[in-house]
Short mmCIF file of C-alpha atoms in Angstrom, two decimals:
data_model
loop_
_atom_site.label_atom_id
_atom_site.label_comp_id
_atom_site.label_asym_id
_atom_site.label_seq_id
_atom_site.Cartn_x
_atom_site.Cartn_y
_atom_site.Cartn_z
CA UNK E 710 17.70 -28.79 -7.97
CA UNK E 711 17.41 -27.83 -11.58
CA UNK E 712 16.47 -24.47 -13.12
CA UNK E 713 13.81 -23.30 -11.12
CA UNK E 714 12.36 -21.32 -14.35
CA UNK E 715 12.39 -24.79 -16.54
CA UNK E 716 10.48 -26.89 -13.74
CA UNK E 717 6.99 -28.03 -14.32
CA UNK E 718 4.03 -28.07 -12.18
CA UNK E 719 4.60 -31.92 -11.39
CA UNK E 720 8.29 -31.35 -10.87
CA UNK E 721 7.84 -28.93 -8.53
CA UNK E 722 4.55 -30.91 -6.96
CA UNK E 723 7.10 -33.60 -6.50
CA UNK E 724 9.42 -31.12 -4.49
CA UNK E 725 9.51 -30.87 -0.32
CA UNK E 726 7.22 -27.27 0.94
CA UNK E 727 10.84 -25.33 1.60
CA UNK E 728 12.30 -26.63 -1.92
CA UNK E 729 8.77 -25.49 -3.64
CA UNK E 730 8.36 -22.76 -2.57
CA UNK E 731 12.46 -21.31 -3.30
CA UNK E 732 11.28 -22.38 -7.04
CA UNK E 733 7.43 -20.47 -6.75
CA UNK E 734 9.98 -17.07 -5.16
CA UNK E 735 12.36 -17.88 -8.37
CA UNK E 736 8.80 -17.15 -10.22
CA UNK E 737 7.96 -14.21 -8.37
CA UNK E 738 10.75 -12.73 -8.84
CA UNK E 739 11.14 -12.99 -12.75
CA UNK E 740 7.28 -11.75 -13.15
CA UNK E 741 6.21 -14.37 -14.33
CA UNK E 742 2.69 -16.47 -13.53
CA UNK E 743 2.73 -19.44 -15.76
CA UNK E 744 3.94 -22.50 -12.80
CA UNK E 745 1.80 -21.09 -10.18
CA UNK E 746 -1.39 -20.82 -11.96
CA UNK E 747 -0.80 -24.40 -13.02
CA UNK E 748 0.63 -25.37 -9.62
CA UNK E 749 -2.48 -23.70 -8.05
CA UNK E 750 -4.60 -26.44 -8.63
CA UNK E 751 -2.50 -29.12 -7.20
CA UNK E 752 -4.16 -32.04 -5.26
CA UNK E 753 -1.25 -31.34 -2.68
CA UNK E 754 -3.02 -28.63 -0.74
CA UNK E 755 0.52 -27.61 0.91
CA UNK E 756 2.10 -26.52 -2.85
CA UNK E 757 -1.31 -25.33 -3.56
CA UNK E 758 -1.34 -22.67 -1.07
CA UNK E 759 2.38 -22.18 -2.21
CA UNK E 760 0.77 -21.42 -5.41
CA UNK E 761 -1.61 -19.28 -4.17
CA UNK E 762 0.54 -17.23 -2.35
CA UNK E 763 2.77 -16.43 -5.21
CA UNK E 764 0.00 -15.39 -7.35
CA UNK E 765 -1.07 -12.68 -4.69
CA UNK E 766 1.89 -11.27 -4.82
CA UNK E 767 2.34 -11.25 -8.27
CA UNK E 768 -0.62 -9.17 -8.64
CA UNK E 769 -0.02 -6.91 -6.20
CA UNK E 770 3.29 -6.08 -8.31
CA UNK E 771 0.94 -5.52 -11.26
CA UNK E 772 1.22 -8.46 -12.75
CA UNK E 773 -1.59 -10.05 -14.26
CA UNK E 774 -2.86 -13.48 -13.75
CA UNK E 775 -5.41 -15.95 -14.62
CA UNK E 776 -8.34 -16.23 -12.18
CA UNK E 777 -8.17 -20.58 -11.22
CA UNK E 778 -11.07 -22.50 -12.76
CA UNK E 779 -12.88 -24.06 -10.52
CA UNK E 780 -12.42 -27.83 -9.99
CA UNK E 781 -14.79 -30.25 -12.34
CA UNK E 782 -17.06 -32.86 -10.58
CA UNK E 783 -20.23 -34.05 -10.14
CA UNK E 784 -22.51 -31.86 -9.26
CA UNK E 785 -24.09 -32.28 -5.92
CA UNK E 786 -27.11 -34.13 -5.11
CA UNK E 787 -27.91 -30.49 -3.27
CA UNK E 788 -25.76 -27.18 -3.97
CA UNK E 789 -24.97 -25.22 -1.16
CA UNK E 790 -25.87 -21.10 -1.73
CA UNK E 791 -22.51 -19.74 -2.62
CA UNK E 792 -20.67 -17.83 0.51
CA UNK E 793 -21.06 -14.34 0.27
CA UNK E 794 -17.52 -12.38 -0.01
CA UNK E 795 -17.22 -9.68 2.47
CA UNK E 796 -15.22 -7.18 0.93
CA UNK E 797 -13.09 -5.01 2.93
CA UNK E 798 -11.62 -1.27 2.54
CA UNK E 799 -8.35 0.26 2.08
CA UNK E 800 -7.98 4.05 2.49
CA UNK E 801 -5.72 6.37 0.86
CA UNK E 802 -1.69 6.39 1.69
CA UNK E 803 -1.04 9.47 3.88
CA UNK E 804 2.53 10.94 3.62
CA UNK E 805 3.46 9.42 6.85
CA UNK E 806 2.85 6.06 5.18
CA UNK E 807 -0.18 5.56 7.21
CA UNK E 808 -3.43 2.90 5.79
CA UNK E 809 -6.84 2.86 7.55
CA UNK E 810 -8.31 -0.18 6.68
CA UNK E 811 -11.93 -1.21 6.82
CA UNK E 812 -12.96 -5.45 7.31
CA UNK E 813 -15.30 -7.82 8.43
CA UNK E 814 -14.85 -12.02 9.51
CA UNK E 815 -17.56 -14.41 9.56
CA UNK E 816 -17.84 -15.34 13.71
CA UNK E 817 -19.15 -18.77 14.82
CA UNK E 818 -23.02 -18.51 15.57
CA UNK E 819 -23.37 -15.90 13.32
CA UNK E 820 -22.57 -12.13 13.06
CA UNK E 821 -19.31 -10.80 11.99
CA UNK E 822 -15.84 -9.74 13.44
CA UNK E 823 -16.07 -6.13 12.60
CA UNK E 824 -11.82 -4.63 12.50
CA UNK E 825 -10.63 -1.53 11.47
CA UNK E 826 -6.92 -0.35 12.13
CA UNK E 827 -4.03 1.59 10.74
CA UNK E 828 -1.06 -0.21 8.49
CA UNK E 829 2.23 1.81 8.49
CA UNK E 830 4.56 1.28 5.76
CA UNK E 831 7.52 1.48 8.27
CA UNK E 832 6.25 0.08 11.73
CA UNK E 833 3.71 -2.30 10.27
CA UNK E 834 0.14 -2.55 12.18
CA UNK E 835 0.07 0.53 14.58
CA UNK E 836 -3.86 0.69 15.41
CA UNK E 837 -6.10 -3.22 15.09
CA UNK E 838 -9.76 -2.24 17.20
CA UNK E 839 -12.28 -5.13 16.35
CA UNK E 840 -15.80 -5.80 17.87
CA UNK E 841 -18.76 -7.92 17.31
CA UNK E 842 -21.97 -6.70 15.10
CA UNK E 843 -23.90 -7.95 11.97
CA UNK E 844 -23.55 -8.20 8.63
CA UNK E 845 -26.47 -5.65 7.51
CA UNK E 846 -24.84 -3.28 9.71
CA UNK E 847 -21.56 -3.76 7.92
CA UNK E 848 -22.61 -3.66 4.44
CA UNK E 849 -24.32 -0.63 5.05
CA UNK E 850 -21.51 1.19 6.27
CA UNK E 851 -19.57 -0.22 3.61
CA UNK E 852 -21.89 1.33 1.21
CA UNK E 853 -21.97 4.39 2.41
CA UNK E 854 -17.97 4.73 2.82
CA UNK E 855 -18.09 3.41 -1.44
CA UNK E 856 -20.45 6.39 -2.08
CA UNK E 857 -18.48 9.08 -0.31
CA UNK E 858 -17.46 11.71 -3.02
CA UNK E 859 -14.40 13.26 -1.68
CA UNK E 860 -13.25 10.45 -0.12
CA UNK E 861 -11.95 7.72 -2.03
CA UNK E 862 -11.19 4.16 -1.20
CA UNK E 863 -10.39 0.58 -2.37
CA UNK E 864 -12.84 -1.79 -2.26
CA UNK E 865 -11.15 -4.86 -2.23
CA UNK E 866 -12.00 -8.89 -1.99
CA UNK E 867 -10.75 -10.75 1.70
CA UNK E 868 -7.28 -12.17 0.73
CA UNK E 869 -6.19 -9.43 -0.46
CA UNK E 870 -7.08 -7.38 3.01
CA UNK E 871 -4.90 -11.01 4.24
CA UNK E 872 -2.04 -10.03 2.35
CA UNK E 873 -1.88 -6.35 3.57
CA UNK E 874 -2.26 -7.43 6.80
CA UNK E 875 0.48 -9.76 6.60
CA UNK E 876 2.84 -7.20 5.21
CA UNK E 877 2.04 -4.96 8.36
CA UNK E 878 2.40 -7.96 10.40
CA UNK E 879 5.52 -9.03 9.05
CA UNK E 880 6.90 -5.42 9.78
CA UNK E 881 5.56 -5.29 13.14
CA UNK E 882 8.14 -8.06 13.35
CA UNK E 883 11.30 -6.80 11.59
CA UNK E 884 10.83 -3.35 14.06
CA UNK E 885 9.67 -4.97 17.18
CA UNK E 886 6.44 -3.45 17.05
CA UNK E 887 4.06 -4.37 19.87
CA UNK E 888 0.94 -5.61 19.23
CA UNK E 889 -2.02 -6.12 21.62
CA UNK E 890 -2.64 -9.91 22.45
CA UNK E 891 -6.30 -9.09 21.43
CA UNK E 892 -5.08 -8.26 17.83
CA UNK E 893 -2.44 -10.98 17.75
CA UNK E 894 -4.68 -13.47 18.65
CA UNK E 895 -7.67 -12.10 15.93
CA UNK E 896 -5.06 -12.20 13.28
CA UNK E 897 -3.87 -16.00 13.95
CA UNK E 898 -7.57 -16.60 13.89
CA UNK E 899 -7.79 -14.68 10.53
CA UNK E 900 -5.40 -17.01 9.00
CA UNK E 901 -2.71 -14.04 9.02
CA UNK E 902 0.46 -14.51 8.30
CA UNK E 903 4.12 -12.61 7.62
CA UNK E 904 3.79 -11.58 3.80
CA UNK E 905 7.03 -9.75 2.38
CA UNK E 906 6.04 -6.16 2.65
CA UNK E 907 9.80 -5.32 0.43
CA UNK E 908 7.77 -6.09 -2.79
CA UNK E 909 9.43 -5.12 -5.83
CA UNK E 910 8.04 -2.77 -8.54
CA UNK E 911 8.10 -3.96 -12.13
CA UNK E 912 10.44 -3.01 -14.22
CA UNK E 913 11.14 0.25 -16.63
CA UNK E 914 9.10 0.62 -19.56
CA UNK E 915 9.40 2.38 -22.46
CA UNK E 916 7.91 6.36 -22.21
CA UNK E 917 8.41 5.86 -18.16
CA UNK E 918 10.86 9.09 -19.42
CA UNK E 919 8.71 10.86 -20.79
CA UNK E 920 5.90 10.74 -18.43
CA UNK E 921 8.74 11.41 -16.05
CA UNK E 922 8.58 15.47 -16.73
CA UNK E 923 5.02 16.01 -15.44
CA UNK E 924 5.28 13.72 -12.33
CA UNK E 925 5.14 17.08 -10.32
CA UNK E 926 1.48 16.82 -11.73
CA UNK E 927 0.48 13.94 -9.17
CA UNK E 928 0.62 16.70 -6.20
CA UNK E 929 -2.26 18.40 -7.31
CA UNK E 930 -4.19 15.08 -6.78
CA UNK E 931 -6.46 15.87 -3.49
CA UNK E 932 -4.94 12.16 -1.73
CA UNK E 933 -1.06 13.29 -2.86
CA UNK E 934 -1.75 17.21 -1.90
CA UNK E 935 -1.15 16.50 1.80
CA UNK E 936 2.33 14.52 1.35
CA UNK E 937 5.23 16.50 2.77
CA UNK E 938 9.04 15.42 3.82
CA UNK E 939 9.44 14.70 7.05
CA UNK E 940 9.64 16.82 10.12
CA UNK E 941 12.89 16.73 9.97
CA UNK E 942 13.37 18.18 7.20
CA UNK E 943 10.25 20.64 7.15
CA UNK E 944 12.59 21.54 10.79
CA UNK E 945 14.98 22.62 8.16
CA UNK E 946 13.27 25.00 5.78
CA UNK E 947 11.47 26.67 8.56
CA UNK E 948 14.84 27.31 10.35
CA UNK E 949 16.21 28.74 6.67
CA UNK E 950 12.79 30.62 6.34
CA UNK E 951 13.74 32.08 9.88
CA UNK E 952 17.09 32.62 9.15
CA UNK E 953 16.47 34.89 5.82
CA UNK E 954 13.35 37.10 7.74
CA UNK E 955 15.94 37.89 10.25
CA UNK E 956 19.16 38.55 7.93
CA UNK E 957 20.67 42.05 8.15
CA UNK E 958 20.89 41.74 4.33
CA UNK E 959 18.69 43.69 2.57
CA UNK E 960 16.80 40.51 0.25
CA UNK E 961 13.22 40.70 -1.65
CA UNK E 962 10.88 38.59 -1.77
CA UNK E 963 11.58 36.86 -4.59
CA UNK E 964 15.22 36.53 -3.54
CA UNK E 965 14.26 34.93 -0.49
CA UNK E 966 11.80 32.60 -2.38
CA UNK E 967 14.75 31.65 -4.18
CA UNK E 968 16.51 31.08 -1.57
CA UNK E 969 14.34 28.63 0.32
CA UNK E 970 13.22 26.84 -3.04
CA UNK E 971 17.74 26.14 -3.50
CA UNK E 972 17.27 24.70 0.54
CA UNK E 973 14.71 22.37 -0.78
CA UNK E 974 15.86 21.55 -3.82
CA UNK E 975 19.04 20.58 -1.84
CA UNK E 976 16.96 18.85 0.97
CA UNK E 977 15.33 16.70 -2.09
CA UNK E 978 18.63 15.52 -3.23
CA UNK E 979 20.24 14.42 -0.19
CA UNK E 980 16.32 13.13 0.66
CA UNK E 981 16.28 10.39 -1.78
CA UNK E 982 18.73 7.67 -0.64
CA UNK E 983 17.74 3.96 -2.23
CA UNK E 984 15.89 2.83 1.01
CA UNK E 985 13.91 6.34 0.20
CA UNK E 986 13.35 5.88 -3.26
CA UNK E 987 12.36 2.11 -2.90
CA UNK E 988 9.54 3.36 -0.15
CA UNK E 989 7.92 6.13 -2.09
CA UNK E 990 7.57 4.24 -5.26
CA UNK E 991 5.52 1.18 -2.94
CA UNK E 992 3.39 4.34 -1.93
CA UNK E 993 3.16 5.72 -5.58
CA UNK E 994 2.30 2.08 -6.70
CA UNK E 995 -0.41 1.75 -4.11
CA UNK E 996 -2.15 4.76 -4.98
CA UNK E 997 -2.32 3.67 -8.72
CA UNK E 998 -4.28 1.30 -7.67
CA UNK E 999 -6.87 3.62 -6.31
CA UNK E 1000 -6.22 6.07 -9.41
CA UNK E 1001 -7.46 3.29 -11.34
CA UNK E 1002 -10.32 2.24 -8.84
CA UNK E 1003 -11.61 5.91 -8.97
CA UNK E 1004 -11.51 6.18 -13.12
CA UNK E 1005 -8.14 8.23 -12.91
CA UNK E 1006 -6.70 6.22 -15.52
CA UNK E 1007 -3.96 8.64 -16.35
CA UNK E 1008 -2.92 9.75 -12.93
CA UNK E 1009 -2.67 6.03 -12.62
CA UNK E 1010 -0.07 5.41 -15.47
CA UNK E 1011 1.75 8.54 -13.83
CA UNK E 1012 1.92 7.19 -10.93
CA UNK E 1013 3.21 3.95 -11.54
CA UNK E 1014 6.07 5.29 -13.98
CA UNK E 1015 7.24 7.34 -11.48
CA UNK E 1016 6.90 4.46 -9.12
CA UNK E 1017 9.25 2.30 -11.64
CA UNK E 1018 11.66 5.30 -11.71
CA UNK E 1019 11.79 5.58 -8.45
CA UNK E 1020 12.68 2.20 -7.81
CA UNK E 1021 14.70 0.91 -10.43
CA UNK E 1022 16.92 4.42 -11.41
CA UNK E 1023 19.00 7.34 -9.03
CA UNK E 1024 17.67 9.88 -11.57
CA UNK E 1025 15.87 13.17 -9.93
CA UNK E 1026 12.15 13.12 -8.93
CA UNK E 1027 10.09 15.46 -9.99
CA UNK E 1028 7.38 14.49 -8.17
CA UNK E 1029 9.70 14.19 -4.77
CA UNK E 1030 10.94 17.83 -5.35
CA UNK E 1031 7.66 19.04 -5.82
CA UNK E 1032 6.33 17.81 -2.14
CA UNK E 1033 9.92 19.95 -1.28
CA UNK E 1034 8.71 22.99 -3.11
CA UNK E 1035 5.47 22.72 -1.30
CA UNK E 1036 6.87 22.68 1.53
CA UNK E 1037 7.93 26.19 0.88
CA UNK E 1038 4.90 27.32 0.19
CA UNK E 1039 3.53 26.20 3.61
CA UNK E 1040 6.48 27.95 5.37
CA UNK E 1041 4.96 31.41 3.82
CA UNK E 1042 1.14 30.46 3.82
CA UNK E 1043 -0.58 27.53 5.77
CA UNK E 1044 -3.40 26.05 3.59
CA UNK E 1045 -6.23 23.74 4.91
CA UNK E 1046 -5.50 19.65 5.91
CA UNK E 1047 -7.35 17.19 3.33
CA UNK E 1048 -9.07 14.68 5.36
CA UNK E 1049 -8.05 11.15 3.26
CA UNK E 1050 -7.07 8.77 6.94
CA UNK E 1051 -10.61 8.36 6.96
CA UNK E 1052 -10.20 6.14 10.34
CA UNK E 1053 -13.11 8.07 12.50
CA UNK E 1054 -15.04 8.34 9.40
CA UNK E 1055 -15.16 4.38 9.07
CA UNK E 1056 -17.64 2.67 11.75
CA UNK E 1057 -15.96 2.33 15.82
CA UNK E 1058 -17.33 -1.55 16.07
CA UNK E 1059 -19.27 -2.45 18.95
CA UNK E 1060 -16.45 -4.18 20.87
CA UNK E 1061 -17.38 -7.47 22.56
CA UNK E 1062 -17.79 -8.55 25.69
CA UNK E 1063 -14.58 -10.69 27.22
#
């Protein structure tokens, strides 16, 4: 096969679906979006959904691409309305990688498939509840869910609720998470399938560095000011914590303060192997998106420079050691949860009869 970058759109057209779609990765991979949005509107509907496919995931790395013109024809003798989009919603990341999601499916007969459910960056699809009601019903509540003030969420178009749902899916796989027969069988109904949740993060740009120094900043954003280390490691600081109000050694407070910050500093270090680092810049990435949603352009550009540091560099996070740091604060003063799962906030649908 030649140089999968130097193929055109026929060349590849001309290909078998495996061979196609090794060329359409090549693509991917190298960031670029020029084959697939000219493969997209192939006659051959296998390489264009090859096409298609690629582009999602090229945006979802940040990439941007051309929206597909519609086909030209003659215009029919009768146009059809135009099939409303139901738009779907994505919550906020918690710091146990946890996504509520929010969607509705056309159902034969009329009404709509009503789903909401958890995504978990780790274990894939942990929570997938769906029931029958209408779509007045549904808009409404979606309405009401965009107008919430201090809660925010992504409103986004179906395919791309598809593609998160095949990333969980595809994890549920990988970890041998079990998923209800109910669910499995709504998400093969769906169209759902396996999407490559290891999506990688574009690369370094120039002042990434510099923005670098205040990515401790994104913690004081309400969605990031509930992310903390795991338990594990928490386990650890309270035990040093512990450990210093019971030493025989006569310490102030600010020595012990100092103390526990060197523990976490040293917990942050050791934290941030490249399986670590790879995972919190997807998170950081994802929330840039709803930075930029919610007209927080320049948390957004923090966000996803630290995301590109994380991912592409073994340099120290400043934003990592600050969830650390905090940490230490909440071993000396509890402060109050920030509600951002949103899951009993979104609408329990009516479930259907068997």
């Amino acid at each position: 096969m030649s140089d999968p970058m130097t193929m055109s759109a026929a060349e590849v057209e001309a290909l078998p679906e495996a061979a196609a779609g090794e060329v359409l990765a090549a693509w991917v991979k190298a960031k670029r979006a020029e084959l697939p949005e000219a493969l997209v509107q192939s006659r051959s509907k296998v390489h264009a959904k090859l096409a298609k496919k690629a582009l999602y995931q090229l945006r979802s790395s940040g990439v941007a691409v051309k929206e597909a013109e519609p086909e030209k024809g003659p215009a029919p003798a009768a146009a059809a309305s135009p099939r409303e989009e139901l738009m779907g919603v994505i919550s906020p990341m918690l710091g146990t990688g946890d996504r509520a999601i929010f969607f509705a499916r056309p159902m034969r007969g009329g009404g709509v498939e009503v789903v909401q459910g958890i995504i978990n960056d780790e274990l894939g699809l942990t929570l997938f509840e769906s029931g029958a009601s209408n779509k007045s019903t549904f808009k409404r509540r979606l309405d009401e869910l965009r107008a919430l003030k201090d809660l925010k969420v992504l409103i986004v178009p179906w395919e791309r609720m598809r593609l998160e749902l095949g990333r969980g899916l595809a994890l549920c796989e990988r970890t041998r998470t079990v998923i209800a027969p109910d669910a499995e069988n709504a998400l093969r109904r769906f169209g759902v399938t396996p999407e490559d949740p290891e999506f990688p993060i574009p690369a370094l740009e120039a002042g990434d560095e510099a923005l670098a120094i205040n990515a401790a900043s994104l913690a004081k954003e309400q969605e990031l000011a509930q992310w903390l280390p795991p338990d594990t490691l928490l386990t650890e600081l309270v035990k040093e914590h512990d450990s210093l109000e019971k030493s025989p050694l006569t310490l102030t407070g600010a020595q012990k303060r100092e103390r526990l910050e060197q523990t976490a500093q040293a917990l942050a270090q050791t934290f941030l192997t490249a399986p670590m680092r790879q995972r919190y810049a997807r998170r950081l990435w994802g929330m840039a998106e709803l930075f930029d949603a919610s007209g927080r352009a320049e948390a957004a550009s923090l966000a996803r420079a630290e995301a590109r540091r994380l991912f592409h560099t073994q340099g120290e996070s400043r934003f990592v050691a600050s969830l650390f740091h905090r940490a230490v604060e909440l071993t000396e003063k509890p402060v109050p949860e920030v509600d951002v799962q949103a899951p009993s906030r979104m609408p329990a649908p009516r479930r259907s009869r068997p």
